Backbone as numpy.savetxt, mean C-alpha at the origin, in Angstrom:
# Nx Ny Nz CAx CAy CAz Cx Cy Cz
-6.70 -6.13 7.70 -7.34 -4.83 7.68 -8.45 -4.82 8.71
-8.63 -3.69 9.34 -9.61 -3.59 10.38 -11.04 -3.55 9.89
-11.27 -3.28 8.64 -12.62 -3.11 8.10 -12.94 -4.19 7.08
-12.60 -5.40 7.41 -12.70 -6.52 6.47 -14.10 -6.74 5.91
-15.14 -6.59 6.73 -16.51 -6.88 6.30 -16.87 -6.11 5.04
-16.52 -4.83 5.00 -16.87 -4.02 3.83 -16.14 -4.51 2.58
-14.87 -4.83 2.73 -14.08 -5.25 1.57 -14.51 -6.61 1.05
-15.00 -7.46 1.93 -15.56 -8.74 1.47 -16.80 -8.48 0.62
-17.62 -7.56 1.05 -18.88 -7.27 0.38 -18.70 -6.56 -0.96
-17.76 -5.59 -1.01 -17.61 -4.78 -2.24 -16.62 -5.37 -3.23
-15.93 -6.44 -2.88 -14.87 -6.99 -3.73 -15.27 -7.18 -5.19
-16.45 -7.76 -5.50 -16.77 -8.01 -6.91 -16.87 -6.75 -7.78
-17.20 -5.61 -7.19 -17.33 -4.39 -7.99 -16.44 -3.26 -7.51
-15.45 -3.58 -6.69 -14.54 -2.57 -6.13 -13.82 -1.79 -7.23
-13.22 -2.49 -8.18 -12.44 -1.82 -9.23 -13.28 -0.89 -10.08
-14.54 -1.24 -10.31 -15.43 -0.38 -11.09 -15.86 0.84 -10.29
-16.00 0.68 -8.98 -16.49 1.77 -8.14 -15.39 2.73 -7.68
-14.21 2.20 -7.42 -13.10 3.01 -6.90 -12.01 3.06 -7.96
-11.90 4.21 -8.57 -10.96 4.39 -9.68 -9.52 4.49 -9.17
-8.60 3.75 -9.81 -7.18 3.86 -9.51 -6.64 5.02 -10.32
-6.09 6.00 -9.65 -5.58 7.19 -10.32 -4.34 6.86 -11.12
-3.85 7.81 -11.84 -2.68 7.67 -12.70 -1.53 6.95 -11.99
-1.10 5.79 -12.50 -0.02 5.05 -11.83 1.37 5.61 -12.11
1.50 6.60 -12.99 2.82 7.11 -13.35 3.61 7.68 -12.17
3.00 8.54 -11.32 3.79 9.03 -10.18 4.26 7.89 -9.28
3.39 6.93 -9.05 3.73 5.79 -8.21 4.91 5.02 -8.82
4.84 4.73 -10.11 5.92 4.02 -10.78 7.23 4.82 -10.70
7.11 6.14 -10.84 8.29 7.01 -10.75 8.94 6.89 -9.36
8.13 7.00 -8.30 8.67 6.94 -6.95 9.20 5.56 -6.60
8.59 4.52 -7.15 9.06 3.16 -6.90 10.38 2.85 -7.60
10.59 3.45 -8.79 11.77 3.14 -9.60 11.96 1.62 -9.67
10.98 0.96 -10.23 10.93 -0.50 -10.23 12.08 -1.14 -10.99
12.75 -2.12 -10.35 13.77 -2.87 -11.08 13.09 -3.92 -11.97
13.52 -4.02 -13.20 12.85 -4.88 -14.18 12.73 -6.34 -13.73
13.70 -6.84 -13.01 13.64 -8.24 -12.58 13.36 -8.36 -11.08
12.89 -7.27 -10.47 12.68 -7.25 -9.03 11.37 -7.87 -8.58
11.24 -7.98 -7.27 10.03 -8.51 -6.63 9.29 -7.36 -5.94
8.00 -7.24 -6.25 7.14 -6.19 -5.71 6.12 -6.81 -4.76
5.94 -6.21 -3.59 4.86 -6.57 -2.67 3.86 -5.43 -2.66
2.62 -5.73 -3.05 1.51 -4.77 -2.99 0.77 -5.08 -1.70
1.09 -4.33 -0.64 0.59 -4.61 0.70 -0.75 -3.92 0.92
-1.76 -4.71 1.32 -3.12 -4.18 1.39 -3.65 -3.97 -0.01
-3.15 -4.81 -0.93 -3.38 -4.64 -2.37 -4.74 -5.06 -2.88
-5.58 -5.63 -2.03 -6.96 -5.94 -2.41 -7.09 -6.74 -3.68
-7.70 -6.16 -4.69 -7.98 -6.84 -5.96 -6.75 -6.94 -6.86
-5.65 -6.35 -6.42 -4.43 -6.41 -7.23 -4.37 -5.36 -8.32
-5.24 -4.38 -8.28 -5.29 -3.38 -9.37 -4.00 -2.59 -9.50
-3.32 -2.31 -8.38 -2.06 -1.56 -8.44 -0.96 -2.45 -9.01
-0.82 -3.65 -8.45 0.20 -4.59 -8.95 -0.03 -4.90 -10.42
-1.29 -5.01 -10.81 -1.63 -5.29 -12.21 -1.18 -4.15 -13.11
-1.37 -2.91 -12.66 -0.95 -1.75 -13.45 0.57 -1.67 -13.59
1.30 -2.24 -12.63 2.76 -2.18 -12.63 3.43 -3.46 -13.10
2.65 -4.48 -13.43 3.18 -5.82 -13.68 4.24 -5.89 -14.77
4.14 -5.09 -15.80 5.12 -5.14 -16.88 6.44 -4.49 -16.54
6.49 -3.83 -15.37 7.71 -3.11 -14.98 8.51 -3.83 -13.90
8.07 -5.04 -13.52 8.71 -5.75 -12.43 8.71 -7.25 -12.74
9.65 -7.98 -12.15 9.75 -9.41 -12.42 8.63 -10.24 -11.81
8.27 -9.96 -10.54 7.23 -10.73 -9.86 6.43 -9.78 -8.96
5.13 -10.02 -8.87 4.26 -9.16 -8.05 3.41 -10.02 -7.12
3.52 -9.75 -5.82 2.74 -10.42 -4.79 1.73 -9.42 -4.24
0.48 -9.85 -4.10 -0.58 -9.02 -3.52 -0.94 -9.62 -2.18
-0.71 -8.88 -1.09 -1.06 -9.35 0.24 -2.23 -8.53 0.77
-3.26 -9.22 1.24 -4.44 -8.55 1.78 -5.12 -9.49 2.77
-5.87 -8.92 3.71 -6.59 -9.73 4.69 -7.93 -10.23 4.16
-8.49 -9.57 3.16 -9.85 -9.88 2.68 -9.83 -10.94 1.58
-10.41 -12.09 1.87 -10.46 -13.18 0.88 -11.20 -12.77 -0.38
-12.30 -12.03 -0.23 -13.07 -11.62 -1.40 -12.25 -10.78 -2.37
-11.46 -9.88 -1.83 -10.60 -9.05 -2.68 -9.57 -9.92 -3.39
-8.99 -10.87 -2.67 -7.97 -11.73 -3.26 -8.56 -12.67 -4.32
-9.83 -13.02 -4.19 -10.48 -13.83 -5.24 -10.46 -13.07 -6.57
-10.68 -11.77 -6.50 -10.61 -10.95 -7.71 -9.17 -10.89 -8.21
-8.21 -10.72 -7.31 -6.80 -10.65 -7.70 -6.34 -11.94 -8.39
-6.89 -13.08 -7.97 -6.50 -14.37 -8.57 -6.87 -14.44 -10.05
-7.82 -13.65 -10.48 -8.23 -13.64 -11.90 -7.24 -12.88 -12.78
-6.28 -12.25 -12.18 -5.31 -11.45 -12.93 -4.03 -12.28 -13.09
-3.76 -12.75 -14.31 -2.58 -13.59 -14.52 -1.29 -12.87 -14.13
-0.40 -13.62 -13.54 0.91 -13.07 -13.19 0.98 -12.49 -11.79
-0.15 -12.40 -11.09 -0.12 -11.91 -9.72 -0.19 -13.09 -8.76
0.51 -12.99 -7.65 0.46 -14.02 -6.62 -0.25 -13.45 -5.40
-1.54 -13.78 -5.21 -2.29 -13.29 -4.06 -2.00 -14.11 -2.80
-1.81 -13.42 -1.67 -1.52 -14.07 -0.40 -2.39 -13.42 0.68
-3.15 -14.24 1.41 -3.94 -13.68 2.49 -3.04 -13.49 3.70
-3.00 -12.24 4.20 -2.14 -11.93 5.34 -2.54 -10.59 5.94
-2.32 -10.48 7.23 -2.45 -9.19 7.90 -1.19 -8.39 7.63
-1.33 -7.12 7.40 -0.17 -6.26 7.13 0.79 -6.21 8.32
0.25 -6.41 9.50 1.06 -6.34 10.72 1.83 -7.63 11.02
1.53 -8.70 10.29 2.21 -10.00 10.50 2.37 -10.69 9.16
3.33 -10.27 8.40 3.51 -10.82 7.06 4.20 -12.18 7.10
3.77 -13.10 6.24 4.33 -14.45 6.23 5.56 -14.60 5.33
6.32 -13.53 5.16 7.47 -13.56 4.26 8.76 -13.41 5.06
9.83 -14.05 4.58 11.13 -13.89 5.26 11.65 -12.46 5.14
12.59 -12.13 6.01 13.27 -10.84 5.93 13.86 -10.64 4.53
13.88 -9.41 4.09 14.55 -9.03 2.83 14.05 -9.82 1.62
12.74 -10.00 1.50 12.15 -10.78 0.41 11.82 -9.97 -0.83
11.69 -8.64 -0.71 11.18 -7.82 -1.81 12.08 -6.63 -2.10
12.15 -6.30 -3.39 12.91 -5.11 -3.81 12.10 -3.84 -3.59
10.79 -3.96 -3.72 9.90 -2.82 -3.55 8.64 -3.27 -2.80
8.14 -2.39 -1.93 6.87 -2.59 -1.26 6.04 -1.34 -1.51
4.79 -1.55 -1.89 3.89 -0.42 -2.14 2.62 -0.61 -1.31
2.15 0.50 -0.74 0.88 0.52 0.02 0.08 1.68 -0.57
-0.98 1.36 -1.29 -1.78 2.39 -1.95 -3.18 2.45 -1.33
-3.51 3.59 -0.76 -4.85 3.85 -0.23 -5.31 2.75 0.73
-4.38 2.25 1.53 -4.70 1.14 2.43 -4.21 1.37 3.86
-3.18 2.17 4.05 -2.58 2.34 5.37 -3.62 2.74 6.41
-4.56 3.59 6.03 -5.57 4.06 6.99 -6.55 2.96 7.39
-6.54 1.84 6.69 -7.41 0.70 7.05 -6.70 -0.33 7.93
-5.38 -0.29 8.01 -4.66 -1.27 8.80 -4.95 -1.07 10.28
-4.96 -2.16 11.03 -5.21 -2.11 12.46 -4.14 -1.28 13.16
-2.88 -1.47 12.79 -1.75 -0.77 13.41 -0.80 -0.33 12.31
-0.91 0.94 11.92 -0.10 1.46 10.81 1.39 1.34 11.09
1.80 1.60 12.33 3.22 1.49 12.68 3.74 0.08 12.52
2.98 -0.90 12.99 3.39 -2.31 12.85 3.44 -2.72 11.39
2.49 -2.23 10.59 2.49 -2.56 9.16 3.72 -1.98 8.47
4.09 -0.76 8.80 5.28 -0.15 8.19 6.54 -0.89 8.65
6.59 -1.28 9.91 7.76 -2.06 10.39 7.87 -3.37 9.62
6.74 -4.03 9.39 6.75 -5.29 8.63 7.18 -5.04 7.19
6.69 -3.96 6.59 7.09 -3.62 5.22 8.60 -3.40 5.16
9.15 -2.69 6.14 10.60 -2.45 6.18 11.36 -3.76 6.40
10.81 -4.65 7.21 11.47 -5.93 7.48 11.61 -6.77 6.22
10.56 -6.83 5.41 10.60 -7.69 4.22 11.28 -7.01 3.03
11.67 -5.76 3.20 12.35 -5.01 2.14 13.85 -5.34 2.15
14.39 -5.58 0.97 15.82 -5.85 0.85 16.63 -4.58 1.09
17.87 -4.72 1.55 18.73 -3.54 1.65 18.83 -2.85 0.28
18.71 -1.55 0.29 18.68 -0.79 -0.96 17.29 -0.72 -1.58
16.32 -1.39 -0.96 14.95 -1.41 -1.48 14.18 -0.16 -1.12
12.98 -0.07 -1.66 12.18 1.13 -1.50 10.74 0.78 -1.13
10.20 1.54 -0.19 8.80 1.48 0.22 8.13 2.77 -0.22
6.99 2.64 -0.90 6.21 3.82 -1.28 4.80 3.66 -0.74
4.39 4.63 0.07 3.05 4.66 0.64 2.29 5.81 -0.01
1.18 5.49 -0.66 0.31 6.51 -1.26 -0.97 6.56 -0.43
-1.30 7.74 0.07 -2.49 7.92 0.91 -3.18 9.22 0.53
-4.49 9.31 0.80 -5.15 10.60 0.67 -4.56 11.56 1.72
-4.40 12.82 1.36 -3.79 13.82 2.23 -4.85 14.36 3.20
-4.84 13.88 4.44 -5.86 14.24 5.43 -5.82 15.73 5.77
-4.79 16.41 5.39 -4.74 17.86 5.59 -5.64 18.64 4.63
-6.21 17.98 3.65 -7.08 18.63 2.66 -8.54 18.39 3.00
-9.38 19.41 2.84 -10.79 19.31 3.22 -11.56 18.18 2.53
-11.40 17.95 1.24 -12.16 16.83 0.64 -11.83 15.48 1.30
-10.59 15.29 1.69 -10.19 14.04 2.33 -10.79 13.94 3.73
-10.89 15.06 4.41 -11.54 15.06 5.72 -12.99 14.60 5.59
-13.65 14.98 4.50 -15.01 14.51 4.24 -15.07 13.01 4.02
-14.10 12.50 3.27 -14.02 11.04 3.04 -13.80 10.31 4.37
-12.93 10.86 5.20 -12.65 10.25 6.51 -13.93 10.21 7.35
-14.69 11.28 7.33 -15.95 11.32 8.08 -16.94 10.29 7.53
-17.05 10.19 6.21 -17.94 9.22 5.59 -17.55 7.79 5.98
-16.26 7.49 5.97 -15.81 6.15 6.35 -16.16 5.85 7.81
-16.06 6.84 8.67 -16.45 6.65 10.08 -17.95 6.38 10.18
-18.75 7.14 9.41 -20.20 6.95 9.44 -20.59 5.55 8.94
-19.78 4.99 8.04 -20.03 3.64 7.54 -19.59 2.56 8.53
-18.98 3.00 9.62 -18.55 2.04 10.63 -17.16 1.50 10.42
-16.42 2.10 9.49 -15.04 1.66 9.27 -14.15 2.23 10.37
-13.11 1.52 10.67 -12.16 2.01 11.69 -10.98 2.72 11.03
-11.24 3.40 9.96 -10.17 4.09 9.23 -9.51 5.13 10.12
-8.19 5.22 9.97 -7.42 6.22 10.71 -6.43 6.86 9.75
-6.85 7.98 9.17 -6.00 8.71 8.24 -4.93 9.45 9.03
-3.70 9.35 8.59 -2.58 10.01 9.26 -2.02 11.11 8.37
-1.58 12.21 8.97 -0.88 13.23 8.18 0.41 12.64 7.60
0.85 13.18 6.48 2.07 12.69 5.84 3.26 12.67 6.77
3.38 13.69 7.63 4.51 13.76 8.54 4.46 12.63 9.58
3.28 12.22 9.99 3.16 11.10 10.93 3.54 9.79 10.25
3.13 9.62 8.99 3.51 8.42 8.24 5.02 8.40 8.05
5.58 9.55 7.71 7.03 9.65 7.52 7.76 9.30 8.82
7.26 9.77 9.96 7.89 9.46 11.25 7.86 7.95 11.53
6.75 7.30 11.19 6.67 5.84 11.37 7.70 5.13 10.50
7.86 5.60 9.26 8.85 4.99 8.37 10.27 5.23 8.88
10.53 6.42 9.36 11.86 6.71 9.91 12.16 5.87 11.14
11.12 5.62 11.96 11.33 4.80 13.16 11.58 3.33 12.78
11.33 2.99 11.52 11.63 1.65 11.00 12.95 1.64 10.25
13.78 2.63 10.52 15.13 2.76 9.96 15.15 2.97 8.45
14.14 3.66 7.94 14.11 4.02 6.52 14.46 5.50 6.38
15.16 5.82 5.33 15.36 7.22 4.96 14.12 7.63 4.17
13.63 8.85 4.37 12.31 9.18 3.82 12.25 10.57 3.19
11.19 10.74 2.41 10.77 12.06 1.94 9.27 11.99 1.64
8.62 13.15 1.59 7.19 13.24 1.29 7.01 14.01 0.00
6.11 13.54 -0.84 5.69 14.25 -2.06 4.18 14.43 -1.98
3.69 15.56 -2.46 2.24 15.83 -2.44 1.77 16.24 -3.82
0.50 15.93 -4.13 -0.14 16.35 -5.38 -1.43 17.06 -5.00
-1.42 18.39 -5.05 -2.58 19.19 -4.64 -3.79 18.94 -5.53
-3.57 18.58 -6.79 -4.70 18.37 -7.71 -5.50 17.13 -7.38
-4.83 16.08 -6.92 -5.54 14.82 -6.64 -5.70 14.55 -5.15
-5.17 15.42 -4.30 -5.25 15.26 -2.85 -4.52 14.02 -2.36
-3.51 13.58 -3.14 -2.72 12.42 -2.74 -1.39 12.88 -2.16
-0.81 12.03 -1.33 0.57 12.23 -0.91 1.27 10.89 -0.97
2.57 10.97 -1.08 3.41 9.77 -1.11 4.49 9.93 -0.06
4.69 8.90 0.74 5.84 8.83 1.61 6.75 7.78 0.99
7.94 8.20 0.64 8.90 7.32 -0.02 10.00 7.01 0.99
10.26 5.73 1.20 11.30 5.33 2.14 12.30 4.40 1.48
13.58 4.59 1.83 14.65 3.74 1.30 15.29 3.01 2.44
15.51 1.72 2.24 16.25 0.94 3.24 17.73 1.04 2.88
18.55 1.51 3.80 19.97 1.65 3.49 20.58 0.34 2.99
21.49 0.45 2.05 22.22 -0.73 1.57 23.20 -1.16 2.64
23.42 -2.46 2.71 24.42 -2.95 3.68 25.78 -2.54 3.23
26.62 -2.18 4.20 27.98 -1.72 3.88 28.88 -2.86 3.50
């Protein structure tokens, strides 16, 4: 992640300060296989993987910030791995599902991160990216605040995220929630013939 310094500093109280919204839409879009492998990319403290842990066989949390992963290690059943989203240390087709929640805008290269997510996804697997909808005014304020804090955040419109996923050979669709200012880009990796 491009803004590692902040995440190292806030790691001990991140979960208390930044509320994870209702995981039900995310679980719905992921359609988690009970015995499948989930990669929570840019997963920080593991709060998303932790919320989904009972719905999947194994959950890996990959993040660049050691401080965040120290918190994730306290959550039984999660496997924390320090890695840049743009260069994952996993073999091709390692995961049934990949999720990126509120993290894509922090990655150094969103396109490279999505390509890596698609690479480690098994044929027939699914990638779900949840991001704040930069087309909404409250999110524009958050983006400005992050810039003022010195973060290199780069919020992308849903259509730009979808285009990056399509360029990684994923079939895609976008879902939006006007009440929470969230959007989801859902991508499917075609099954091998």
